[in-house]
């Protein structure tokens, strides 16, 4: 009993109260994340769109998300974390209802485009806010706890959505919108602006918003890491595009696919809280390399799966890789992001997921159609192995870059110093809220 109590204290203790407000917002939001889970079914069965039309609508969501993360990153740094997050969530809630009421294909596609933009606009602000309020030594635990909440909420949402759909699909949109509004209200009531305004010399290229795009585009270490994440996402997202098709070809029902893929959420909910202690103090590059290798093995074994239990085993294997990857990824992105450009860096990183979301089903389908199912999954294994090597080779440069950003005396690249104007009266007080917070979208 003492061991369990000590583990619980080590896992959850010492985090800012504001983090727990954001964690609660994440859980509530994800508990109501009905629409994306059932959108394809809604479009084809309720709205009677063809598979290609449904694909178009979902693709528009992805395009909107790519635009949203870019805009959200810029607004997060220029306008602030809190107003960006609130605007994105209130806009997403309104568009959620509008999408549920839309009838013509053009209206549904437009609604999906705008909803994707507003929903994803919140991500950079949310990620930046979490980094702002959680001390560096606690970020691994905090990101793991948030990831746990996301998966717990999502797993419950999949079950609840099936029940709610029996009462009508519009209810899915309404409940999803309501939970988004509740999250926004929590932030409005309990979270202040966490963006800091420099009081000393501003370092262009290492922290000043001026020249932000050029700073990111010339940050080869960061872009290299984003590229690796893009390849990881291309492999990982095959589980929602090509995996159900492969299982169908093996004679397994959609219900079986649902049960098999549910193992992903169950394992994360049960095991994710133990991951921070497991990887604490270990080289992040080694952890990320192991994660890539395990994920590659899991997806690669799918080439030999025929029975449901074998598919379930592959899901459990690549889920372990996902669990190792997520917290290390999040903490590293936080350390590679200069403070004044944190929102933009989060936006570029999120953009890699949006690109993968659009490209993964297309590339997976082309490989499967022209080369075969076995080649697709073995290709995923090869990518995982190549990523593992790349993480080992690029790790030292990433850690040097992170160390440079932690040390103001050692900037990462040549800089120009500009003396900023003095803040107006009352501005400093507005910067630091009594209770900083971490949010979710």
PDB file of C-alpha atoms in Angstrom, residues 83-360:
ATOM      1  CA  UNK A  83      -7.161  34.578 -26.187  1.00  0.00           C
ATOM      2  CA  UNK A  84      -6.038  32.237 -28.986  1.00  0.00           C
ATOM      3  CA  UNK A  85      -7.203  29.177 -27.078  1.00  0.00           C
ATOM      4  CA  UNK A  86     -10.541  30.698 -26.095  1.00  0.00           C
ATOM      5  CA  UNK A  87     -11.260  31.961 -29.610  1.00  0.00           C
ATOM      6  CA  UNK A  88     -10.385  28.589 -31.119  1.00  0.00           C
ATOM      7  CA  UNK A  89     -12.560  26.622 -28.715  1.00  0.00           C
ATOM      8  CA  UNK A  90     -15.609  28.848 -28.906  1.00  0.00           C
ATOM      9  CA  UNK A  91     -15.331  28.918 -32.695  1.00  0.00           C
ATOM     10  CA  UNK A  92     -14.937  25.124 -32.828  1.00  0.00           C
ATOM     11  CA  UNK A  93     -18.033  24.641 -30.653  1.00  0.00           C
ATOM     12  CA  UNK A  94     -20.154  26.858 -32.907  1.00  0.00           C
ATOM     13  CA  UNK A  95     -18.888  25.160 -36.070  1.00  0.00           C
ATOM     14  CA  UNK A  96     -19.492  21.733 -34.532  1.00  0.00           C
ATOM     15  CA  UNK A  97     -23.195  22.531 -34.284  1.00  0.00           C
ATOM     16  CA  UNK A  98     -23.198  24.057 -37.777  1.00  0.00           C
ATOM     17  CA  UNK A  99     -21.627  20.907 -39.221  1.00  0.00           C
ATOM     18  CA  UNK A 100     -24.274  18.772 -37.565  1.00  0.00           C
ATOM     19  CA  UNK A 101     -27.025  20.886 -39.159  1.00  0.00           C
ATOM     20  CA  UNK A 102     -25.408  21.136 -42.616  1.00  0.00           C
ATOM     21  CA  UNK A 103     -27.086  19.165 -45.416  1.00  0.00           C
ATOM     22  CA  UNK A 104     -25.630  19.850 -48.929  1.00  0.00           C
ATOM     23  CA  UNK A 105     -22.212  18.371 -49.643  1.00  0.00           C
ATOM     24  CA  UNK A 106     -20.647  21.805 -50.190  1.00  0.00           C
ATOM     25  CA  UNK A 107     -21.932  23.005 -46.804  1.00  0.00           C
ATOM     26  CA  UNK A 108     -20.682  19.893 -45.023  1.00  0.00           C
ATOM     27  CA  UNK A 109     -17.263  20.201 -46.694  1.00  0.00           C
ATOM     28  CA  UNK A 110     -17.009  23.896 -45.839  1.00  0.00           C
ATOM     29  CA  UNK A 111     -18.072  23.195 -42.261  1.00  0.00           C
ATOM     30  CA  UNK A 112     -15.427  20.483 -41.951  1.00  0.00           C
ATOM     31  CA  UNK A 113     -12.770  22.827 -43.357  1.00  0.00           C
ATOM     32  CA  UNK A 114     -13.575  25.608 -40.892  1.00  0.00           C
ATOM     33  CA  UNK A 115     -14.036  23.229 -37.969  1.00  0.00           C
ATOM     34  CA  UNK A 116     -10.662  21.645 -38.658  1.00  0.00           C
ATOM     35  CA  UNK A 117      -9.060  25.097 -38.721  1.00  0.00           C
ATOM     36  CA  UNK A 118     -10.552  26.243 -35.401  1.00  0.00           C
ATOM     37  CA  UNK A 119     -10.092  22.899 -33.642  1.00  0.00           C
ATOM     38  CA  UNK A 120      -6.414  22.656 -34.569  1.00  0.00           C
ATOM     39  CA  UNK A 121      -5.783  26.360 -33.927  1.00  0.00           C
ATOM     40  CA  UNK A 122      -6.005  25.554 -30.223  1.00  0.00           C
ATOM     41  CA  UNK A 123      -3.164  23.023 -30.243  1.00  0.00           C
ATOM     42  CA  UNK A 124      -0.142  25.381 -30.438  1.00  0.00           C
ATOM     43  CA  UNK A 125      -1.627  27.639 -27.753  1.00  0.00           C
ATOM     44  CA  UNK A 126      -2.359  24.670 -25.540  1.00  0.00           C
ATOM     45  CA  UNK A 127       1.100  23.169 -25.991  1.00  0.00           C
ATOM     46  CA  UNK A 128       2.814  26.509 -25.343  1.00  0.00           C
ATOM     47  CA  UNK A 129       0.716  27.121 -22.239  1.00  0.00           C
ATOM     48  CA  UNK A 130       1.655  23.754 -20.792  1.00  0.00           C
ATOM     49  CA  UNK A 131       5.351  24.447 -21.333  1.00  0.00           C
ATOM     50  CA  UNK A 132       4.916  27.902 -19.777  1.00  0.00           C
ATOM     51  CA  UNK A 133       3.391  26.686 -16.522  1.00  0.00           C
ATOM     52  CA  UNK A 134       5.163  23.386 -15.832  1.00  0.00           C
ATOM     53  CA  UNK A 135       8.796  23.559 -14.633  1.00  0.00           C
ATOM     54  CA  UNK A 136      11.264  21.792 -16.878  1.00  0.00           C
ATOM     55  CA  UNK A 137      11.991  19.076 -14.297  1.00  0.00           C
ATOM     56  CA  UNK A 138       8.292  18.114 -14.176  1.00  0.00           C
ATOM     57  CA  UNK A 139       7.415  18.254 -17.869  1.00  0.00           C
ATOM     58  CA  UNK A 140       7.933  14.561 -18.564  1.00  0.00           C
ATOM     59  CA  UNK A 141       5.398  13.668 -15.858  1.00  0.00           C
ATOM     60  CA  UNK A 142       3.007  16.415 -16.924  1.00  0.00           C
ATOM     61  CA  UNK A 143       3.006  15.447 -20.603  1.00  0.00           C
ATOM     62  CA  UNK A 144       2.518  11.788 -19.667  1.00  0.00           C
ATOM     63  CA  UNK A 145      -0.425  12.624 -17.419  1.00  0.00           C
ATOM     64  CA  UNK A 146      -2.010  14.737 -20.135  1.00  0.00           C
ATOM     65  CA  UNK A 147      -1.468  11.990 -22.705  1.00  0.00           C
ATOM     66  CA  UNK A 148      -3.118   9.558 -20.277  1.00  0.00           C
ATOM     67  CA  UNK A 149      -6.138  11.877 -19.949  1.00  0.00           C
ATOM     68  CA  UNK A 150      -6.426  12.189 -23.732  1.00  0.00           C
ATOM     69  CA  UNK A 151      -6.531   8.428 -24.191  1.00  0.00           C
ATOM     70  CA  UNK A 152      -8.855   7.809 -21.248  1.00  0.00           C
ATOM     71  CA  UNK A 153     -11.280  10.407 -22.584  1.00  0.00           C
ATOM     72  CA  UNK A 154     -11.013   9.127 -26.140  1.00  0.00           C
ATOM     73  CA  UNK A 155     -11.568   5.488 -25.111  1.00  0.00           C
ATOM     74  CA  UNK A 156     -14.676   6.446 -23.145  1.00  0.00           C
ATOM     75  CA  UNK A 157     -15.875   8.680 -25.988  1.00  0.00           C
ATOM     76  CA  UNK A 158     -15.808   5.784 -28.444  1.00  0.00           C
ATOM     77  CA  UNK A 159     -18.167   3.808 -26.204  1.00  0.00           C
ATOM     78  CA  UNK A 160     -20.392   6.769 -25.302  1.00  0.00           C
ATOM     79  CA  UNK A 161     -20.638   7.868 -28.932  1.00  0.00           C
ATOM     80  CA  UNK A 162     -22.096   4.504 -29.900  1.00  0.00           C
ATOM     81  CA  UNK A 163     -24.810   4.915 -27.260  1.00  0.00           C
ATOM     82  CA  UNK A 164     -25.496   8.553 -28.165  1.00  0.00           C
ATOM     83  CA  UNK A 165     -25.746   7.761 -31.883  1.00  0.00           C
ATOM     84  CA  UNK A 166     -28.780   5.570 -31.179  1.00  0.00           C
ATOM     85  CA  UNK A 167     -30.630   8.698 -30.085  1.00  0.00           C
ATOM     86  CA  UNK A 168     -29.610  10.558 -33.237  1.00  0.00           C
ATOM     87  CA  UNK A 169     -26.330  11.694 -34.746  1.00  0.00           C
ATOM     88  CA  UNK A 170     -27.091  15.355 -34.045  1.00  0.00           C
ATOM     89  CA  UNK A 171     -26.639  14.555 -30.361  1.00  0.00           C
ATOM     90  CA  UNK A 172     -23.008  13.667 -31.075  1.00  0.00           C
ATOM     91  CA  UNK A 173     -22.356  17.145 -32.470  1.00  0.00           C
ATOM     92  CA  UNK A 174     -24.207  18.865 -29.617  1.00  0.00           C
ATOM     93  CA  UNK A 175     -22.399  16.974 -26.849  1.00  0.00           C
ATOM     94  CA  UNK A 176     -19.030  17.507 -28.530  1.00  0.00           C
ATOM     95  CA  UNK A 177     -19.749  21.242 -28.774  1.00  0.00           C
ATOM     96  CA  UNK A 178     -20.883  21.365 -25.140  1.00  0.00           C
ATOM     97  CA  UNK A 179     -17.699  19.769 -23.788  1.00  0.00           C
ATOM     98  CA  UNK A 180     -15.617  22.188 -25.866  1.00  0.00           C
ATOM     99  CA  UNK A 181     -17.492  25.133 -24.328  1.00  0.00           C
ATOM    100  CA  UNK A 182     -17.023  23.716 -20.830  1.00  0.00           C
ATOM    101  CA  UNK A 183     -13.281  23.486 -21.418  1.00  0.00           C
ATOM    102  CA  UNK A 184     -13.248  27.106 -22.635  1.00  0.00           C
ATOM    103  CA  UNK A 185     -15.141  28.206 -19.506  1.00  0.00           C
ATOM    104  CA  UNK A 186     -12.631  26.447 -17.247  1.00  0.00           C
ATOM    105  CA  UNK A 187      -9.814  28.288 -18.973  1.00  0.00           C
ATOM    106  CA  UNK A 188     -11.667  31.612 -18.844  1.00  0.00           C
ATOM    107  CA  UNK A 189     -12.408  31.238 -15.131  1.00  0.00           C
ATOM    108  CA  UNK A 190      -9.143  29.778 -13.863  1.00  0.00           C
ATOM    109  CA  UNK A 191      -6.359  30.538 -16.337  1.00  0.00           C
ATOM    110  CA  UNK A 192      -4.562  33.771 -17.005  1.00  0.00           C
ATOM    111  CA  UNK A 193      -2.197  34.640 -19.827  1.00  0.00           C
ATOM    112  CA  UNK A 194       1.066  32.693 -19.481  1.00  0.00           C
ATOM    113  CA  UNK A 195       3.039  34.313 -22.304  1.00  0.00           C
ATOM    114  CA  UNK A 196       5.996  36.252 -20.925  1.00  0.00           C
ATOM    115  CA  UNK A 197       7.121  39.595 -22.339  1.00  0.00           C
ATOM    116  CA  UNK A 198      10.907  40.176 -22.318  1.00  0.00           C
ATOM    117  CA  UNK A 199      12.064  42.937 -19.965  1.00  0.00           C
ATOM    118  CA  UNK A 200      15.697  42.921 -21.051  1.00  0.00           C
ATOM    119  CA  UNK A 201      17.400  42.909 -24.459  1.00  0.00           C
ATOM    120  CA  UNK A 202      15.503  40.947 -27.087  1.00  0.00           C
ATOM    121  CA  UNK A 203      17.454  38.364 -29.069  1.00  0.00           C
ATOM    122  CA  UNK A 204      16.431  38.264 -32.701  1.00  0.00           C
ATOM    123  CA  UNK A 205      16.461  34.753 -34.110  1.00  0.00           C
ATOM    124  CA  UNK A 206      16.606  33.181 -30.669  1.00  0.00           C
ATOM    125  CA  UNK A 207      13.516  34.655 -29.133  1.00  0.00           C
ATOM    126  CA  UNK A 208      12.121  37.754 -30.825  1.00  0.00           C
ATOM    127  CA  UNK A 209       9.011  37.389 -32.971  1.00  0.00           C
ATOM    128  CA  UNK A 210      10.706  39.472 -35.693  1.00  0.00           C
ATOM    129  CA  UNK A 211      11.996  37.151 -38.412  1.00  0.00           C
ATOM    130  CA  UNK A 212      10.189  34.200 -36.838  1.00  0.00           C
ATOM    131  CA  UNK A 213       9.625  32.294 -40.081  1.00  0.00           C
ATOM    132  CA  UNK A 214      13.253  32.660 -41.120  1.00  0.00           C
ATOM    133  CA  UNK A 215      14.342  31.513 -37.659  1.00  0.00           C
ATOM    134  CA  UNK A 216      12.312  28.326 -37.932  1.00  0.00           C
ATOM    135  CA  UNK A 217      13.274  27.611 -41.543  1.00  0.00           C
ATOM    136  CA  UNK A 218      16.962  27.920 -40.695  1.00  0.00           C
ATOM    137  CA  UNK A 219      16.712  25.845 -37.524  1.00  0.00           C
ATOM    138  CA  UNK A 220      17.986  22.615 -39.065  1.00  0.00           C
ATOM    139  CA  UNK A 221      18.038  20.728 -35.767  1.00  0.00           C
ATOM    140  CA  UNK A 222      14.373  21.455 -35.104  1.00  0.00           C
ATOM    141  CA  UNK A 223      13.276  20.783 -38.697  1.00  0.00           C
ATOM    142  CA  UNK A 224      15.182  17.510 -38.653  1.00  0.00           C
ATOM    143  CA  UNK A 225      13.255  16.448 -35.578  1.00  0.00           C
ATOM    144  CA  UNK A 226       9.948  17.497 -37.167  1.00  0.00           C
ATOM    145  CA  UNK A 227      10.824  15.456 -40.263  1.00  0.00           C
ATOM    146  CA  UNK A 228      11.423  12.372 -38.119  1.00  0.00           C
ATOM    147  CA  UNK A 229       8.051  12.938 -36.459  1.00  0.00           C
ATOM    148  CA  UNK A 230       6.425  13.186 -39.899  1.00  0.00           C
ATOM    149  CA  UNK A 231       7.750   9.731 -40.829  1.00  0.00           C
ATOM    150  CA  UNK A 232       6.633   8.350 -37.465  1.00  0.00           C
ATOM    151  CA  UNK A 233       3.145   9.769 -38.049  1.00  0.00           C
ATOM    152  CA  UNK A 234       2.985   8.290 -41.566  1.00  0.00           C
ATOM    153  CA  UNK A 235       3.575   4.858 -40.053  1.00  0.00           C
ATOM    154  CA  UNK A 236       1.397   5.339 -36.984  1.00  0.00           C
ATOM    155  CA  UNK A 237      -1.658   6.633 -38.868  1.00  0.00           C
ATOM    156  CA  UNK A 238      -1.859   3.451 -40.931  1.00  0.00           C
ATOM    157  CA  UNK A 239      -3.840   2.017 -38.012  1.00  0.00           C
ATOM    158  CA  UNK A 240      -6.881   4.107 -38.954  1.00  0.00           C
ATOM    159  CA  UNK A 241      -6.523   3.875 -42.731  1.00  0.00           C
ATOM    160  CA  UNK A 242      -4.993   0.614 -43.976  1.00  0.00           C
ATOM    161  CA  UNK A 243      -5.343  -1.607 -40.885  1.00  0.00           C
ATOM    162  CA  UNK A 244      -9.166  -1.886 -41.059  1.00  0.00           C
ATOM    163  CA  UNK A 245      -8.899  -2.707 -44.775  1.00  0.00           C
ATOM    164  CA  UNK A 246      -6.280  -5.382 -44.121  1.00  0.00           C
ATOM    165  CA  UNK A 247      -8.423  -6.934 -41.389  1.00  0.00           C
ATOM    166  CA  UNK A 248     -11.454  -6.861 -43.683  1.00  0.00           C
ATOM    167  CA  UNK A 249      -9.521  -8.671 -46.385  1.00  0.00           C
ATOM    168  CA  UNK A 250      -8.664 -11.298 -43.769  1.00  0.00           C
ATOM    169  CA  UNK A 251     -12.374 -11.901 -43.262  1.00  0.00           C
ATOM    170  CA  UNK A 252     -12.674 -10.037 -39.971  1.00  0.00           C
ATOM    171  CA  UNK A 253     -15.662  -7.792 -39.235  1.00  0.00           C
ATOM    172  CA  UNK A 254     -15.610  -4.061 -38.457  1.00  0.00           C
ATOM    173  CA  UNK A 255     -16.650  -4.940 -34.901  1.00  0.00           C
ATOM    174  CA  UNK A 256     -13.535  -7.083 -34.575  1.00  0.00           C
ATOM    175  CA  UNK A 257     -11.414  -4.182 -35.782  1.00  0.00           C
ATOM    176  CA  UNK A 258     -13.051  -1.972 -33.155  1.00  0.00           C
ATOM    177  CA  UNK A 259     -12.250  -4.463 -30.409  1.00  0.00           C
ATOM    178  CA  UNK A 260      -8.667  -4.897 -31.583  1.00  0.00           C
ATOM    179  CA  UNK A 261      -7.935  -1.190 -31.884  1.00  0.00           C
ATOM    180  CA  UNK A 262      -9.506  -0.600 -28.452  1.00  0.00           C
ATOM    181  CA  UNK A 263      -6.505  -2.462 -27.017  1.00  0.00           C
ATOM    182  CA  UNK A 264      -4.453   0.613 -27.895  1.00  0.00           C
ATOM    183  CA  UNK A 265      -6.425   2.872 -25.579  1.00  0.00           C
ATOM    184  CA  UNK A 266      -6.714   0.270 -22.822  1.00  0.00           C
ATOM    185  CA  UNK A 267      -2.955  -0.350 -22.694  1.00  0.00           C
ATOM    186  CA  UNK A 268      -2.199   3.379 -22.638  1.00  0.00           C
ATOM    187  CA  UNK A 269      -4.684   4.048 -19.846  1.00  0.00           C
ATOM    188  CA  UNK A 270      -3.313   1.161 -17.776  1.00  0.00           C
ATOM    189  CA  UNK A 271       0.385   1.639 -18.445  1.00  0.00           C
ATOM    190  CA  UNK A 272       1.141   5.237 -19.414  1.00  0.00           C
ATOM    191  CA  UNK A 273       1.406   6.501 -15.834  1.00  0.00           C
ATOM    192  CA  UNK A 274       4.326   4.124 -15.263  1.00  0.00           C
ATOM    193  CA  UNK A 275       6.284   5.302 -18.306  1.00  0.00           C
ATOM    194  CA  UNK A 276       7.786   8.517 -16.809  1.00  0.00           C
ATOM    195  CA  UNK A 277       9.442   6.599 -13.982  1.00  0.00           C
ATOM    196  CA  UNK A 278      10.622   3.959 -16.432  1.00  0.00           C
ATOM    197  CA  UNK A 279      12.395   6.393 -18.770  1.00  0.00           C
ATOM    198  CA  UNK A 280      13.411   9.051 -16.234  1.00  0.00           C
ATOM    199  CA  UNK A 281      17.121   9.786 -16.410  1.00  0.00           C
ATOM    200  CA  UNK A 282      17.615   7.841 -19.625  1.00  0.00           C
ATOM    201  CA  UNK A 283      18.880   9.324 -22.880  1.00  0.00           C
ATOM    202  CA  UNK A 284      15.936  10.744 -24.823  1.00  0.00           C
ATOM    203  CA  UNK A 285      17.574   9.823 -28.107  1.00  0.00           C
ATOM    204  CA  UNK A 286      17.863   6.207 -26.980  1.00  0.00           C
ATOM    205  CA  UNK A 287      14.237   6.191 -25.804  1.00  0.00           C
ATOM    206  CA  UNK A 288      13.015   7.677 -29.093  1.00  0.00           C
ATOM    207  CA  UNK A 289      15.145   5.215 -31.074  1.00  0.00           C
ATOM    208  CA  UNK A 290      13.702   2.295 -29.101  1.00  0.00           C
ATOM    209  CA  UNK A 291      10.187   3.681 -29.580  1.00  0.00           C
ATOM    210  CA  UNK A 292      10.683   3.904 -33.355  1.00  0.00           C
ATOM    211  CA  UNK A 293      12.077   0.378 -33.491  1.00  0.00           C
ATOM    212  CA  UNK A 294       9.258  -1.128 -31.414  1.00  0.00           C
ATOM    213  CA  UNK A 295       6.629   0.726 -33.446  1.00  0.00           C
ATOM    214  CA  UNK A 296       8.221  -0.517 -36.679  1.00  0.00           C
ATOM    215  CA  UNK A 297       8.237  -4.100 -35.414  1.00  0.00           C
ATOM    216  CA  UNK A 298       4.593  -3.867 -34.358  1.00  0.00           C
ATOM    217  CA  UNK A 299       3.375  -2.564 -37.702  1.00  0.00           C
ATOM    218  CA  UNK A 300       5.752  -4.870 -39.598  1.00  0.00           C
ATOM    219  CA  UNK A 301       4.288  -7.971 -37.951  1.00  0.00           C
ATOM    220  CA  UNK A 302       0.899  -7.002 -39.384  1.00  0.00           C
ATOM    221  CA  UNK A 303       2.150  -8.428 -42.691  1.00  0.00           C
ATOM    222  CA  UNK A 304       1.930 -11.923 -41.179  1.00  0.00           C
ATOM    223  CA  UNK A 305      -1.335 -11.490 -39.228  1.00  0.00           C
ATOM    224  CA  UNK A 306      -4.466 -13.370 -40.218  1.00  0.00           C
ATOM    225  CA  UNK A 307      -6.339 -14.051 -36.974  1.00  0.00           C
ATOM    226  CA  UNK A 308      -7.812 -11.433 -34.633  1.00  0.00           C
ATOM    227  CA  UNK A 309      -5.479 -12.405 -31.772  1.00  0.00           C
ATOM    228  CA  UNK A 310      -2.438 -11.829 -33.990  1.00  0.00           C
ATOM    229  CA  UNK A 311      -3.705  -8.397 -35.024  1.00  0.00           C
ATOM    230  CA  UNK A 312      -4.311  -7.651 -31.351  1.00  0.00           C
ATOM    231  CA  UNK A 313      -0.726  -8.618 -30.555  1.00  0.00           C
ATOM    232  CA  UNK A 314       0.625  -6.245 -33.202  1.00  0.00           C
ATOM    233  CA  UNK A 315      -1.474  -3.410 -31.767  1.00  0.00           C
ATOM    234  CA  UNK A 316      -0.112  -4.048 -28.281  1.00  0.00           C
ATOM    235  CA  UNK A 317       3.471  -4.002 -29.597  1.00  0.00           C
ATOM    236  CA  UNK A 318       3.257  -0.728 -31.527  1.00  0.00           C
ATOM    237  CA  UNK A 319       1.287   0.842 -28.660  1.00  0.00           C
ATOM    238  CA  UNK A 320       4.316   0.291 -26.413  1.00  0.00           C
ATOM    239  CA  UNK A 321       6.354   2.234 -28.961  1.00  0.00           C
ATOM    240  CA  UNK A 322       3.737   4.989 -28.972  1.00  0.00           C
ATOM    241  CA  UNK A 323       3.824   5.194 -25.171  1.00  0.00           C
ATOM    242  CA  UNK A 324       7.604   5.561 -25.144  1.00  0.00           C
ATOM    243  CA  UNK A 325       7.568   8.108 -27.951  1.00  0.00           C
ATOM    244  CA  UNK A 326       4.933  10.550 -26.755  1.00  0.00           C
ATOM    245  CA  UNK A 327       6.379  12.008 -23.496  1.00  0.00           C
ATOM    246  CA  UNK A 328       9.955  12.153 -24.823  1.00  0.00           C
ATOM    247  CA  UNK A 329       8.713  13.844 -27.992  1.00  0.00           C
ATOM    248  CA  UNK A 330       6.752  16.452 -26.062  1.00  0.00           C
ATOM    249  CA  UNK A 331       9.550  17.383 -23.673  1.00  0.00           C
ATOM    250  CA  UNK A 332      12.088  17.644 -26.490  1.00  0.00           C
ATOM    251  CA  UNK A 333       9.870  19.933 -28.580  1.00  0.00           C
ATOM    252  CA  UNK A 334       9.431  22.121 -25.501  1.00  0.00           C
ATOM    253  CA  UNK A 335      13.200  22.451 -25.070  1.00  0.00           C
ATOM    254  CA  UNK A 336      13.889  23.059 -28.760  1.00  0.00           C
ATOM    255  CA  UNK A 337      11.404  25.973 -28.882  1.00  0.00           C
ATOM    256  CA  UNK A 338      12.727  29.476 -28.078  1.00  0.00           C
ATOM    257  CA  UNK A 339      10.432  31.103 -25.511  1.00  0.00           C
ATOM    258  CA  UNK A 340       9.133  33.994 -27.634  1.00  0.00           C
ATOM    259  CA  UNK A 341       8.550  31.676 -30.612  1.00  0.00           C
ATOM    260  CA  UNK A 342       7.085  28.789 -28.662  1.00  0.00           C
ATOM    261  CA  UNK A 343       3.656  29.002 -30.275  1.00  0.00           C
ATOM    262  CA  UNK A 344       5.085  29.036 -33.805  1.00  0.00           C
ATOM    263  CA  UNK A 345       7.351  26.099 -33.062  1.00  0.00           C
ATOM    264  CA  UNK A 346       4.408  24.162 -31.626  1.00  0.00           C
ATOM    265  CA  UNK A 347       2.429  25.037 -34.747  1.00  0.00           C
ATOM    266  CA  UNK A 348       5.118  23.743 -37.109  1.00  0.00           C
ATOM    267  CA  UNK A 349       5.407  20.543 -35.103  1.00  0.00           C
ATOM    268  CA  UNK A 350       1.608  20.072 -35.180  1.00  0.00           C
ATOM    269  CA  UNK A 351       1.714  20.695 -38.935  1.00  0.00           C
ATOM    270  CA  UNK A 352       3.729  17.499 -39.371  1.00  0.00           C
ATOM    271  CA  UNK A 353       0.761  15.561 -37.986  1.00  0.00           C
ATOM    272  CA  UNK A 354      -1.657  17.356 -40.300  1.00  0.00           C
ATOM    273  CA  UNK A 355       0.482  16.568 -43.340  1.00  0.00           C
ATOM    274  CA  UNK A 356       0.744  12.937 -42.274  1.00  0.00           C
ATOM    275  CA  UNK A 357      -3.006  12.790 -41.692  1.00  0.00           C
ATOM    276  CA  UNK A 358      -3.607  13.723 -45.327  1.00  0.00           C
ATOM    277  CA  UNK A 359      -0.730  11.736 -46.825  1.00  0.00           C
ATOM    278  CA  UNK A 360      -0.812   8.495 -44.801  1.00  0.00           C
TER     279      UNK A 360
END
